[in-house]
Coordinates of C-alpha atoms and ligand atoms in Angstrom, one line a residue:
X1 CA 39.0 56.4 12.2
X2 CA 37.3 57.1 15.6
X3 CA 39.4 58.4 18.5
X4 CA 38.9 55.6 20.5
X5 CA 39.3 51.1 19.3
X6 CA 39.8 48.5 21.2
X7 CA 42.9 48.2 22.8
X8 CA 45.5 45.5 21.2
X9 CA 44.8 42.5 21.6
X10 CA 40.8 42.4 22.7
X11 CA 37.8 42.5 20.5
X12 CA 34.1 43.2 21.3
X13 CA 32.3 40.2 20.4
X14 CA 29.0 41.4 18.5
X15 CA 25.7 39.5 17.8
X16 CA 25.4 36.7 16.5
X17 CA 28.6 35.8 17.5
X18 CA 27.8 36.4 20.8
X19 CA 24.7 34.5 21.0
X20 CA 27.5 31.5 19.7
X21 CA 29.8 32.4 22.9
X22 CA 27.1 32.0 25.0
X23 CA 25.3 28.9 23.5
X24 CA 29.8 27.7 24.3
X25 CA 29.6 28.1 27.3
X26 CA 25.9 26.9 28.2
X27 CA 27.1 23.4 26.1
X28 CA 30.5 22.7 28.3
X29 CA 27.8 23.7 32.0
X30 CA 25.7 21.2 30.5
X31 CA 28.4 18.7 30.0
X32 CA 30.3 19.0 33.5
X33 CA 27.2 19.7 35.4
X34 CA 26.0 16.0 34.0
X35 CA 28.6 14.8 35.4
X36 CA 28.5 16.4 38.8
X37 CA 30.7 19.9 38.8
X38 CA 29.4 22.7 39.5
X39 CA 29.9 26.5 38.7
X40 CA 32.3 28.4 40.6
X41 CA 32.6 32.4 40.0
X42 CA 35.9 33.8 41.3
X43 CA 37.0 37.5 41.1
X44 CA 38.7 39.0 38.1
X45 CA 41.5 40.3 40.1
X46 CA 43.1 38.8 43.0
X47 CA 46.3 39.6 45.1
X48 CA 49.6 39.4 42.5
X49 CA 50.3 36.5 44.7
X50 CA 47.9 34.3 43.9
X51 CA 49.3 34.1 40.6
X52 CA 52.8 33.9 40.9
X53 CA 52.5 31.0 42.8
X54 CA 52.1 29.4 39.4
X55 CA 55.4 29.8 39.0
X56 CA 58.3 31.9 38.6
X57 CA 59.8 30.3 35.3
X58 CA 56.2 30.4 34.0
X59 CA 56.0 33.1 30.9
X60 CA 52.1 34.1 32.3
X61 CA 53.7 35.3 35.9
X62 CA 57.0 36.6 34.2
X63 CA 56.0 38.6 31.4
X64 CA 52.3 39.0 31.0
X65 CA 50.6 39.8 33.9
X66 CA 48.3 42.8 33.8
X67 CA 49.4 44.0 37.7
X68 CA 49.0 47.2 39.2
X69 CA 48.7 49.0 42.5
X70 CA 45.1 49.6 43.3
X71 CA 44.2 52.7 45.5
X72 CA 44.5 51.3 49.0
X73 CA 48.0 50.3 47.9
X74 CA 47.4 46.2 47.3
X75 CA 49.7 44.9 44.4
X76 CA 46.8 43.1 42.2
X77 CA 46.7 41.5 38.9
X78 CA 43.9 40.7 36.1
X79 CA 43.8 36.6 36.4
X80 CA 45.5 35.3 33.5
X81 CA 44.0 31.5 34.2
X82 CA 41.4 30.1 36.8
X83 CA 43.1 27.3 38.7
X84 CA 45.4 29.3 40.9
X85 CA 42.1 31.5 41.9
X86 CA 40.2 28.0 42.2
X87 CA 42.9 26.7 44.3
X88 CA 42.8 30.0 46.4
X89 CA 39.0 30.0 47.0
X90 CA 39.6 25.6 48.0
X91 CA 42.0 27.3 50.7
X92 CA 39.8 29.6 51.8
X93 CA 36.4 27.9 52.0
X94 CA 37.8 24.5 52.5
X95 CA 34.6 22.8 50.9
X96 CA 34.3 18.9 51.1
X97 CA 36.6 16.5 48.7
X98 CA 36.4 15.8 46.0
X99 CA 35.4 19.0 45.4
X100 CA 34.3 19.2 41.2
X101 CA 34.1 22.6 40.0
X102 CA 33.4 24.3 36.5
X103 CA 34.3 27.8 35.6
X104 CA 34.7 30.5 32.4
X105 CA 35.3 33.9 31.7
X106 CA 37.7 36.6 30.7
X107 CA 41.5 35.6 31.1
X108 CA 44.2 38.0 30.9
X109 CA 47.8 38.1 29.4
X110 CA 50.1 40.5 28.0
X111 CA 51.0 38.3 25.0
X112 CA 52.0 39.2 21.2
X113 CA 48.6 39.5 19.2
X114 CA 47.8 37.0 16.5
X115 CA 45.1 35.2 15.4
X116 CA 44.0 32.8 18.0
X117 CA 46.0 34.6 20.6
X118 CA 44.8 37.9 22.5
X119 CA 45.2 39.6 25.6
X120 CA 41.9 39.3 26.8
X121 CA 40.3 35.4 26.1
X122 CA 38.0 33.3 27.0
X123 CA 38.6 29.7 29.0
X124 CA 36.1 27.0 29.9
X125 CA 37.4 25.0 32.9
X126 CA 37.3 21.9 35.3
X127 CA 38.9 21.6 38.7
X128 CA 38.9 18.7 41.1
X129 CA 40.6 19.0 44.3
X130 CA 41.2 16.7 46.8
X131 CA 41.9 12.9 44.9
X132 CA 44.6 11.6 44.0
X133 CA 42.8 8.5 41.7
X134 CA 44.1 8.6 38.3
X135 CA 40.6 8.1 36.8
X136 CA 39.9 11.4 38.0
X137 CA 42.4 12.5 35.2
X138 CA 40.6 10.0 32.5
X139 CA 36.9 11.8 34.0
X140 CA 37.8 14.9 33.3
X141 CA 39.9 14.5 30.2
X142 CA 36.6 11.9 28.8
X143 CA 34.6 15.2 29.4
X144 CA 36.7 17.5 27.5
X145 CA 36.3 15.3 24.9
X146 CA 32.9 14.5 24.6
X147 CA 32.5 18.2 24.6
X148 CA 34.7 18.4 21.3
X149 CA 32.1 16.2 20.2
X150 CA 29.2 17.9 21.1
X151 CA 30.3 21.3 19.7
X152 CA 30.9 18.7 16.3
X153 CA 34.5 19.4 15.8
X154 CA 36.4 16.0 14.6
X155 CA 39.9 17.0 14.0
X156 CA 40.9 17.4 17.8
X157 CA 43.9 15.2 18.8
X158 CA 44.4 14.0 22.4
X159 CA 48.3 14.2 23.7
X160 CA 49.1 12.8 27.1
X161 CA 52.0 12.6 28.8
X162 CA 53.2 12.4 32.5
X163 CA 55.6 14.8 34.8
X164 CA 56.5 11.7 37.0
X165 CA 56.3 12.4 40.8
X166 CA 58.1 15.6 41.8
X167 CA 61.7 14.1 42.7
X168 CA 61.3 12.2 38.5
X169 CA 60.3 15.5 37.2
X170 CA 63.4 16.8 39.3
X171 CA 66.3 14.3 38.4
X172 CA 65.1 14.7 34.7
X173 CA 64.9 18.7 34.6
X174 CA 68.9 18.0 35.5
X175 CA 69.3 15.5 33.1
X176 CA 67.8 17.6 30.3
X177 CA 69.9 20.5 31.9
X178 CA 73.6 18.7 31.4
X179 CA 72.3 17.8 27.8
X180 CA 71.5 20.5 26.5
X181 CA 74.2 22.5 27.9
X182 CA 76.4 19.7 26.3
X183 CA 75.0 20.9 23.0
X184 CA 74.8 24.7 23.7
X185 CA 76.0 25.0 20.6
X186 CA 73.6 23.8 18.7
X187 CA 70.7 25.5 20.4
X188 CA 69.0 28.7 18.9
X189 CA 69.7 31.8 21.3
X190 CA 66.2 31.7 22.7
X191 CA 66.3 28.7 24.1
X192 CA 70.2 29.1 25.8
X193 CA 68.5 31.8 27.7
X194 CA 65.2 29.7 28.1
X195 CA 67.7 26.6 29.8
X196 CA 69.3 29.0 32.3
X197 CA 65.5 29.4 33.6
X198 CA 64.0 26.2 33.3
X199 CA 65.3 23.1 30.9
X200 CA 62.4 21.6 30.6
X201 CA 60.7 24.8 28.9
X202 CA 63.4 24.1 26.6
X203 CA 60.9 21.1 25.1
X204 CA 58.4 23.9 24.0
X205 CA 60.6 25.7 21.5
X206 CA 58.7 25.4 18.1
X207 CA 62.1 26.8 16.1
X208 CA 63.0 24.7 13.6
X209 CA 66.9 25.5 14.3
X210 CA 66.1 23.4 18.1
X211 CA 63.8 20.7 16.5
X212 CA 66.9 17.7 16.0
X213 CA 68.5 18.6 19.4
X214 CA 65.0 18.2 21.5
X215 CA 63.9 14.7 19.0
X216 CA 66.7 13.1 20.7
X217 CA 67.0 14.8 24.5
X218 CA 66.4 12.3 27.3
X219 CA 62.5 11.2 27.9
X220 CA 60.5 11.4 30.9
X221 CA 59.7 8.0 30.9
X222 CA 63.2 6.8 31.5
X223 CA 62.8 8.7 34.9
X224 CA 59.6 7.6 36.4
X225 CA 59.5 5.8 39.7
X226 CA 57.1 2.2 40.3
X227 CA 54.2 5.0 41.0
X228 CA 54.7 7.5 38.9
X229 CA 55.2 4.8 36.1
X230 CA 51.9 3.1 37.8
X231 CA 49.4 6.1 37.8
X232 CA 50.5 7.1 34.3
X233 CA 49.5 3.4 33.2
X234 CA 46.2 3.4 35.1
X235 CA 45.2 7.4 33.2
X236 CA 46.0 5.3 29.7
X237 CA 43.8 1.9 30.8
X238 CA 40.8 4.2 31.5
X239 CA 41.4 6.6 28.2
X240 CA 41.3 3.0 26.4
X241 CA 38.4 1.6 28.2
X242 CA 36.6 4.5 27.1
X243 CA 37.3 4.0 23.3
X244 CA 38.9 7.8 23.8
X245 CA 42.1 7.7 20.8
X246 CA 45.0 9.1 22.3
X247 CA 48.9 9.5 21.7
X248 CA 51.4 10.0 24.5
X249 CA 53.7 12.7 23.2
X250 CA 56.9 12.6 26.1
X251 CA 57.9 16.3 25.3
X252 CA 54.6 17.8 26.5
X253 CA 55.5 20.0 29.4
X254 CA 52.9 22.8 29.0
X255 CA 53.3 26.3 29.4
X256 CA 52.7 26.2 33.0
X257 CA 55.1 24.9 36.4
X258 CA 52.7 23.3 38.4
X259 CA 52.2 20.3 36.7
X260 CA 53.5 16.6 38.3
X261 CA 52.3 13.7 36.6
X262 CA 49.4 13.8 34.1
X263 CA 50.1 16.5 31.2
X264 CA 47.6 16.7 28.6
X265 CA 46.3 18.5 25.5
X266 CA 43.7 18.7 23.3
X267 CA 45.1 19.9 19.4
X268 CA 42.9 21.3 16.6
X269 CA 43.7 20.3 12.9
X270 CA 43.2 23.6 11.6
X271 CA 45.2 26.3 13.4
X272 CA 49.0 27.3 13.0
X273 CA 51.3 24.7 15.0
X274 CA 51.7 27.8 17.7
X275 CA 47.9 28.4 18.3
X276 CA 47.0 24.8 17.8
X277 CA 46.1 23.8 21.4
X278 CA 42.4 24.2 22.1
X279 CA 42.9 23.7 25.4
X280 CA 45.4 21.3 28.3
X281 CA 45.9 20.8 31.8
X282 CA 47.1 18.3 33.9
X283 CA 47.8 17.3 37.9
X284 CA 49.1 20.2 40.3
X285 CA 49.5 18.4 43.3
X286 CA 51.6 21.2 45.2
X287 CA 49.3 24.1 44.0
X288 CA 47.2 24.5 47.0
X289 CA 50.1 23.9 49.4
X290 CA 52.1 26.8 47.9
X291 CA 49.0 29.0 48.2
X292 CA 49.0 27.9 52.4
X293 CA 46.6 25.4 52.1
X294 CA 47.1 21.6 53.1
X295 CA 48.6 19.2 50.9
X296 CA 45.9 18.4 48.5
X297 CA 46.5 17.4 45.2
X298 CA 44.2 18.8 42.5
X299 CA 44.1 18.0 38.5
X300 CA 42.5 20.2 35.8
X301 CA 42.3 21.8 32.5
X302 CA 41.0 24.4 30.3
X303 CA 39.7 25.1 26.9
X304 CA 40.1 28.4 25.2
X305 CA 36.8 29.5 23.8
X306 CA 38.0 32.2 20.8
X307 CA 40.4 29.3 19.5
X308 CA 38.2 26.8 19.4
X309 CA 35.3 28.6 18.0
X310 CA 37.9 29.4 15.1
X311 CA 38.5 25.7 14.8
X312 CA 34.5 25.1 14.7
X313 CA 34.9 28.0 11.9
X314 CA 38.0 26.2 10.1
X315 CA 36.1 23.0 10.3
X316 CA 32.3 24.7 9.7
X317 CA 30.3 23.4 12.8
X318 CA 28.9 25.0 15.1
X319 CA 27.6 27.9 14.0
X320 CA 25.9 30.8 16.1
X321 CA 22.5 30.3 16.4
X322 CA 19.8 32.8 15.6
X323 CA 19.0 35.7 17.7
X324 CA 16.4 36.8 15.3
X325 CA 12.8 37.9 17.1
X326 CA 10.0 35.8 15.8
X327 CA 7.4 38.9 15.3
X328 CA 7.7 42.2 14.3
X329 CA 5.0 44.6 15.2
X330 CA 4.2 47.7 12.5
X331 CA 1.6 50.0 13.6
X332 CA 0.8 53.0 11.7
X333 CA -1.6 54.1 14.7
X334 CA 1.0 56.0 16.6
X335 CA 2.8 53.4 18.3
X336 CA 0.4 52.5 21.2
X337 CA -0.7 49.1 19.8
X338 CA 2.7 48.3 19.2
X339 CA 3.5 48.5 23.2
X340 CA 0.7 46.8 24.0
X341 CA 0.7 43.9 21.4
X342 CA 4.7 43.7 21.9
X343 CA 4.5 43.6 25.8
X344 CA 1.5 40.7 25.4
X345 CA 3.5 38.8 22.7
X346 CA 6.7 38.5 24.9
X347 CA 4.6 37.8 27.9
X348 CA 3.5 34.6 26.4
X349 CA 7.0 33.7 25.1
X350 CA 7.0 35.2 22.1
X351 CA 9.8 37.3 21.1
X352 CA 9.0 40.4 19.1
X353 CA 10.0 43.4 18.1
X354 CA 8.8 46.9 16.7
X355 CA 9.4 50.6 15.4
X356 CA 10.0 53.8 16.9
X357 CA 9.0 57.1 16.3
X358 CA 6.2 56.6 14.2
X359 CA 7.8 55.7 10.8
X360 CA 6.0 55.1 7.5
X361 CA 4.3 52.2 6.8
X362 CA 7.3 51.6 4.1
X363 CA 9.8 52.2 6.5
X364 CA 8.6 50.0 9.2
X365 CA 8.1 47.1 7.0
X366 CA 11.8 47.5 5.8
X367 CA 13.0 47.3 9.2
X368 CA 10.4 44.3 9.5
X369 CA 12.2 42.8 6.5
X370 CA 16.1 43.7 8.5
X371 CA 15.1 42.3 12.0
X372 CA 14.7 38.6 10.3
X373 CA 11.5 37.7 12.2
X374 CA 9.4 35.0 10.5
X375 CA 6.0 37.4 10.7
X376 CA 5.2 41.0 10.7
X377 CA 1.5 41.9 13.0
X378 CA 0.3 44.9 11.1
X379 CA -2.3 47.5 12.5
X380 CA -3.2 50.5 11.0
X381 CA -6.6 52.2 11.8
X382 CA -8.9 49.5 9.7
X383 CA -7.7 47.1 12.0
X384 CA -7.4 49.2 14.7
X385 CA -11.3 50.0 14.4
X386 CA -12.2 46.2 13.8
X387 CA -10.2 45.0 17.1
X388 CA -8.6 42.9 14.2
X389 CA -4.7 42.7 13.4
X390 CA -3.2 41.5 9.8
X391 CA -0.1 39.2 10.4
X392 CA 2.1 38.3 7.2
X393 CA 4.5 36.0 6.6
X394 CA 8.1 37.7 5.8
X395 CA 10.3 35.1 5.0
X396 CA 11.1 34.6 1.3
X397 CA 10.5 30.5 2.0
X398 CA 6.9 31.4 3.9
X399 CA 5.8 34.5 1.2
X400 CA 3.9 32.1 -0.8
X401 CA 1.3 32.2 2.4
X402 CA -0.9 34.8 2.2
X403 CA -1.2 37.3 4.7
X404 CA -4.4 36.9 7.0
X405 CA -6.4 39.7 8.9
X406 CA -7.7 37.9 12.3
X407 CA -9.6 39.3 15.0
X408 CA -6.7 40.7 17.6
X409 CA -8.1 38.5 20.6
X410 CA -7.0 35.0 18.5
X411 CA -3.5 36.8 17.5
X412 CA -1.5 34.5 19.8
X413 CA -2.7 31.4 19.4
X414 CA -3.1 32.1 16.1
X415 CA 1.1 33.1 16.0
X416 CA 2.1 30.4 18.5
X417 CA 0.5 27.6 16.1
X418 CA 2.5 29.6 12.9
X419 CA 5.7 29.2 15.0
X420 CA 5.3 26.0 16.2
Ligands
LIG1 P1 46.9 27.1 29.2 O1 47.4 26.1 28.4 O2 47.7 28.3 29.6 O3 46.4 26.4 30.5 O4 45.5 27.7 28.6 C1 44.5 26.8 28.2 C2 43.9 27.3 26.8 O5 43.6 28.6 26.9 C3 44.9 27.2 25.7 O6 45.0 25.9 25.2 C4 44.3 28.1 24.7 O7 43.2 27.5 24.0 C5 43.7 29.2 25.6 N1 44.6 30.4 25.6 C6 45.7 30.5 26.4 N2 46.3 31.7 26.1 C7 45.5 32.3 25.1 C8 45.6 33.5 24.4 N3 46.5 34.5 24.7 N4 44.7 33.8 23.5 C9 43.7 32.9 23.2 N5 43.6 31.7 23.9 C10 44.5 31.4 24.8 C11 45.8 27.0 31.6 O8 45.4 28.1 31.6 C12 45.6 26.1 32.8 N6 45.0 26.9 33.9 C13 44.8 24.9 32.5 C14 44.6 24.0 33.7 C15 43.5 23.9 34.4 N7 45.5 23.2 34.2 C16 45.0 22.6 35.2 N8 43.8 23.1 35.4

């Protein structure tokens, strides 16, 4: 066992499989730049808070924040999400509305290691700041799903539900509050503690022992006002003019305290009930006031790339692609055709590869065999005298082509019609 692993909860992410994260994250640019979003790169650590404006019954600011005090004394934290430091950098720059903005990278949260939950993962993420139009939510929430579709997974369910307007979402955290203390009783110890914080995180609770108790606690819906009721109706007509299948689930609250109306999440069919959301979000219209910006409302979500790259695994699509080279250059000279022939190969878009230290014929040919590249270039000093290079085909499929020896001035044209 070495000295030093990984610390809990974080992997390094090797090749292929990082090749796959990348090729992630290049599909979901593709899709939000298509439709007008574009990349914003925020710092990995901001001021502490930034984040606790989240919210102080929110289990991210509460429990897992990786803070410390840097050396000039500033209480700082590793983000654990992107819209707070999205809303921050809105505040700051103050660019034009609506302003559309995609994002990834590292997040960061002290949580219990399991499979499809660490302390250091991966988000995707959309932002718009600055409109209030409910098919904003149905844009973003179409895109989300057209990227499930894209990466090929099938068994993703949509859940919507709304917050209401901030008094609704008020008057109903007290309704739920007097029912459930009515049945106190009957809840499991963790959530009595959870209600003296915030009622509504009460609906999360996946124990079994709370499961009767939430079925039948008051619903949202019976606490919207004309609007709220109204923009909540106008998100479903444009989800359902887009053919997009949804169910409105009334107990999704999300993990998180800034929502007002929208809620949403995308669930995979393959992972545990408590890892199953690929990825949610919803309206924050208060965000960027509470971080001493104007009133502007804002609406969002994000998609965690390790969990659904083990849903494309559960559900086999997706898979990385190959970072094998195309070439592999053996020279049995002393290595100096190799540089040359490697740097002129990758110069004309070719990628390639070679040995070092002047191995044996036999052992640079094995490591031709290892590097999966679909030809090996050969020189030894025959060829080396003739200006002429041997290129063979290594592939078990291509073997039954014979190698060829071809004067070294025709080897890329004669590769890049091989490869094509
Ligand atoms: P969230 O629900 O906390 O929302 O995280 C979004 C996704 O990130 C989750 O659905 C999950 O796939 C992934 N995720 C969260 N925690 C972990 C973890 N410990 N390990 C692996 N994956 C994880 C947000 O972060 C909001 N900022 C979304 C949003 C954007 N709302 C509005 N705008």
């Amino acid at each position: 066992m070495p000295e030093f692993q990984t610390s809990p909860g974080m992997r390094d992410i090797l090749a292929p499989e990082s090749a796959r994260w990348r090729a992630f994250v290049e599909l979901f640019a593709g899709v939000a730049e298509s439709a007008g979003y574009r990349q914003i790169m925020s710092p990995l650590l901001e001021d502490l808070g930034v984040f606790q404006r989240i919210g102080d019954a929110t289990d991210i600011v509460t429990k897992e924040m990786y803070d410390f005090v840097d050396k000039g004394g500033r209480h700082v934290a590793l983000r654990p999400e992107l819209t707070a430091s999205i809303c921050r950098a809105y505040v700051q720059h103050r660019p034009a509305t609506p302003w559309k903005v995609w994002s990834a990278g590292s997040q960061f949260r002290y949580e219990r290691p399991q499979r499809g939950r660490y302390r250091q993962f991966d988000q995707v993420d959309i932002e718009v700041l600055g409109s209030n139009d409910p098919f904003v939510d149905v844009e973003i929430i179409a895109l989300g799903w057209e990227f499930f579709r894209a990466l090929g997974l099938r068994q993703v369910t949509l859940l919507v539900n709304s917050l209401g307007e901030p008094e609704d979402r008020a008057r109903y955290v007290e309704a739920l509050r007097v029912y459930f203390e009515a049945n106190l009783g009957s809840l499991s110890p963790e959530s009595a503690t959870t209600l003296q914080k915030n009622a509504l995180r009460v609906l999360d609770s996946k124990r079994p022992e709370d499961a009767a108790l939430i079925a039948s606690a008051p619903r949202i819906a019976d606490f919207y006002s004309a609007e709220a009721a109204a923009f909540f109706e106008s998100v479903q007509s444009g989800l359902t003019a887009l053919g997009i299948p949804f169910r409105v689930d009334s107990s999704l609250v999300r993990g998180l305290d800034y929502y007002r109306h929208t809620t949403f999440e995308f669930q995979g069919g393959t992972l545990g009930s408590a890892q199953n959301a690929l990825g949610g979000g919803g309206r924050y219209d208060g965000l960027v006031e509470a971080l001493g910006g104007p009133a502007t409302p804002g609406v969002g979500f994000a998609l965690g790339l390790d969990r659904t790259l083990l849903a494309c695994d559960d559900e086999g699509v997706f898979a990385a692609p190959s970072v094998d080279v195309d070439v592999f250059v053996v020279d049995t000279t002393g290595g100096l055709e190799a540089l040359r022939i490697t740097a002129e190969l990758r110069a004309a878009g070719i990628s390639s590869d070679r040995s070092f230290e002047q191995r044996s014929m036999k052992s640079q040919m094995k490591a031709a065999d290892r590097s999966g590249a679909k030809f090996g270039v050969i020189i030894g000093t025959d060829e080396l005298d003739a200006s002429a290079v041997v290129v063979r085909p290594l592939r078990a499929d291509d073997r039954s082509g014979t190698q060829s020896t071809i004067p070294r001035t025709d080897l890329i044209s004669y590769l890049k019609k091989a490869l094509s």
